[in-house]
Tab-separated table of C-alpha atoms in Angstrom:
chain	number	residue	atom	x	y	z
A	9	UNK	CA	11.673	15.653	3.348
A	10	UNK	CA	9.427	12.756	4.503
A	11	UNK	CA	8.126	12.484	8.113
A	12	UNK	CA	5.739	10.049	9.656
A	13	UNK	CA	3.469	10.820	12.533
A	14	UNK	CA	0.885	9.115	14.721
A	15	UNK	CA	-1.154	11.859	16.276
A	16	UNK	CA	-2.341	11.541	19.838
A	17	UNK	CA	-6.108	10.437	19.940
A	18	UNK	CA	-5.632	7.723	17.390
A	19	UNK	CA	-4.396	4.206	18.335
A	20	UNK	CA	-0.861	3.144	17.810
A	21	UNK	CA	-0.566	1.313	14.266
A	22	UNK	CA	3.161	0.770	14.304
A	23	UNK	CA	2.651	-2.727	15.542
A	24	UNK	CA	0.460	-3.451	12.569
A	25	UNK	CA	3.225	-2.165	10.206
A	26	UNK	CA	2.037	1.422	9.309
A	27	UNK	CA	1.777	4.915	10.381
A	28	UNK	CA	-1.259	7.307	10.202
A	29	UNK	CA	0.460	10.233	8.468
A	30	UNK	CA	3.088	10.841	5.995
A	31	UNK	CA	4.260	14.397	5.488
A	32	UNK	CA	6.066	15.299	2.271
A	33	UNK	CA	8.024	18.581	2.161
A	34	UNK	CA	8.029	20.204	-1.206
A	35	UNK	CA	9.755	20.372	-3.550
A	36	UNK	CA	9.644	16.563	-3.908
A	37	UNK	CA	9.718	14.185	-6.869
A	38	UNK	CA	6.767	11.683	-6.510
A	39	UNK	CA	7.255	8.249	-7.709
A	40	UNK	CA	3.985	6.364	-8.302
A	41	UNK	CA	4.634	2.452	-8.417
A	42	UNK	CA	1.876	0.382	-10.061
A	43	UNK	CA	0.517	-2.631	-8.091
A	44	UNK	CA	3.058	-5.137	-8.027
A	45	UNK	CA	1.906	-8.833	-7.733
A	46	UNK	CA	3.839	-11.990	-7.058
A	47	UNK	CA	4.956	-12.582	-10.612
A	48	UNK	CA	8.673	-13.058	-11.216
A	49	UNK	CA	10.411	-11.599	-14.313
A	50	UNK	CA	9.218	-14.670	-16.490
A	51	UNK	CA	5.586	-14.055	-15.320
A	52	UNK	CA	5.623	-17.099	-13.102
A	53	UNK	CA	3.358	-16.852	-10.105
A	54	UNK	CA	3.894	-18.845	-6.801
A	55	UNK	CA	0.744	-20.735	-5.887
A	56	UNK	CA	1.071	-19.827	-2.239
A	57	UNK	CA	0.138	-16.533	-0.470
A	58	UNK	CA	3.466	-16.240	1.290
A	59	UNK	CA	5.553	-16.825	-1.924
A	60	UNK	CA	3.539	-14.175	-3.706
A	61	UNK	CA	4.064	-11.599	-0.814
A	62	UNK	CA	7.866	-12.303	-1.018
A	63	UNK	CA	8.016	-11.916	-4.717
A	64	UNK	CA	5.772	-8.679	-4.735
A	65	UNK	CA	7.801	-7.053	-2.124
A	66	UNK	CA	10.912	-7.726	-4.256
A	67	UNK	CA	9.303	-6.302	-7.313
A	68	UNK	CA	8.392	-3.264	-5.448
A	69	UNK	CA	12.004	-2.730	-4.561
A	70	UNK	CA	13.092	-3.384	-7.953
A	71	UNK	CA	10.516	-0.792	-9.297
A	72	UNK	CA	11.675	1.771	-6.618
A	73	UNK	CA	15.393	1.289	-7.348
A	74	UNK	CA	14.665	1.862	-11.117
A	75	UNK	CA	13.375	5.390	-10.117
A	76	UNK	CA	16.530	5.929	-7.746
A	77	UNK	CA	14.331	5.426	-4.553
A	78	UNK	CA	14.259	2.686	-1.872
A	79	UNK	CA	11.986	1.630	0.868
A	80	UNK	CA	12.888	4.613	3.152
A	81	UNK	CA	11.361	6.895	0.418
A	82	UNK	CA	7.919	5.345	0.464
A	83	UNK	CA	5.304	7.579	1.639
A	84	UNK	CA	2.303	5.328	1.363
A	85	UNK	CA	1.242	1.903	0.302
A	86	UNK	CA	-1.941	0.216	-0.791
A	87	UNK	CA	-2.352	-3.618	-0.365
A	88	UNK	CA	-4.877	-5.742	-1.945
A	89	UNK	CA	-5.450	-9.209	-0.617
A	90	UNK	CA	-7.735	-11.860	-2.050
A	91	UNK	CA	-9.536	-14.034	0.505
A	92	UNK	CA	-8.318	-11.702	3.321
A	93	UNK	CA	-7.894	-13.229	6.666
A	94	UNK	CA	-6.076	-12.394	9.976
A	95	UNK	CA	-3.558	-15.092	8.946
A	96	UNK	CA	-2.743	-13.485	5.619
A	97	UNK	CA	-2.566	-10.125	7.299
A	98	UNK	CA	-0.009	-11.518	9.807
A	99	UNK	CA	1.925	-13.104	6.855
A	100	UNK	CA	1.991	-9.828	5.022
A	101	UNK	CA	2.811	-7.760	8.067
A	102	UNK	CA	5.645	-10.067	9.190
A	103	UNK	CA	7.220	-9.928	5.608
A	104	UNK	CA	6.702	-6.073	5.522
A	105	UNK	CA	8.326	-5.379	8.781
A	106	UNK	CA	11.147	-7.637	8.147
A	107	UNK	CA	11.858	-5.746	5.098
A	108	UNK	CA	11.456	-2.269	6.687
A	109	UNK	CA	13.854	-3.239	9.630
A	110	UNK	CA	14.417	0.075	11.589
A	111	UNK	CA	12.606	2.426	8.972
A	112	UNK	CA	9.324	3.975	9.953
A	113	UNK	CA	6.308	2.142	8.383
A	114	UNK	CA	4.459	4.334	5.999
A	115	UNK	CA	0.692	4.780	5.945
A	116	UNK	CA	-1.047	1.732	4.372
A	117	UNK	CA	-4.534	1.009	3.264
A	118	UNK	CA	-5.467	-2.748	3.011
A	119	UNK	CA	-8.327	-3.650	0.691
A	120	UNK	CA	-9.712	-7.118	0.804
A	121	UNK	CA	-10.791	-8.138	-2.841
A	122	UNK	CA	-12.604	-11.168	-4.395
A	123	UNK	CA	-9.923	-11.427	-7.115
A	124	UNK	CA	-7.092	-9.614	-8.910
A	125	UNK	CA	-5.937	-9.113	-12.493
A	126	UNK	CA	-4.462	-12.652	-13.131
A	127	UNK	CA	-6.001	-15.985	-12.120
A	128	UNK	CA	-4.348	-17.283	-9.114
A	129	UNK	CA	-2.986	-13.805	-8.040
A	130	UNK	CA	-3.628	-13.480	-4.235
A	131	UNK	CA	-1.667	-10.278	-3.440
A	132	UNK	CA	-0.730	-6.824	-4.805
A	133	UNK	CA	0.996	-3.878	-3.306
A	134	UNK	CA	1.415	-0.291	-4.910
A	135	UNK	CA	3.258	2.590	-3.425
A	136	UNK	CA	3.908	6.203	-3.669
A	137	UNK	CA	7.496	7.316	-2.828
A	138	UNK	CA	9.000	10.863	-2.658
A	139	UNK	CA	12.495	11.801	-3.409
A	140	UNK	CA	14.404	15.131	-3.811
A	141	UNK	CA	14.016	16.349	-7.384
């Protein structure tokens, strides 16, 4: 139902934790996960970027599980980073690749932003997943 491709003529994005294309075969059930930040279930936000990334990725998995999906069903992600830098990209990339393990990385768009919804929020990730209906 879900295939990833990196066509010839485009650079290899896999070392950066994503693929160029996700191909979803119909019929499919689409799961649209709202942006998940680093807040825990009590609304507490870690002060550091790495802590927020870890919690946001846990939140993403929680949301996917609630819809009967997992990381292997994710067709695309969008990442928002406040004060984006190569260091922050590396921290996210390492955490994401560690979480994916042997799963192929889905397409990803990273958007540097000046701020997010909450004061102190440094990271947010949203996802689109596809499962069998």
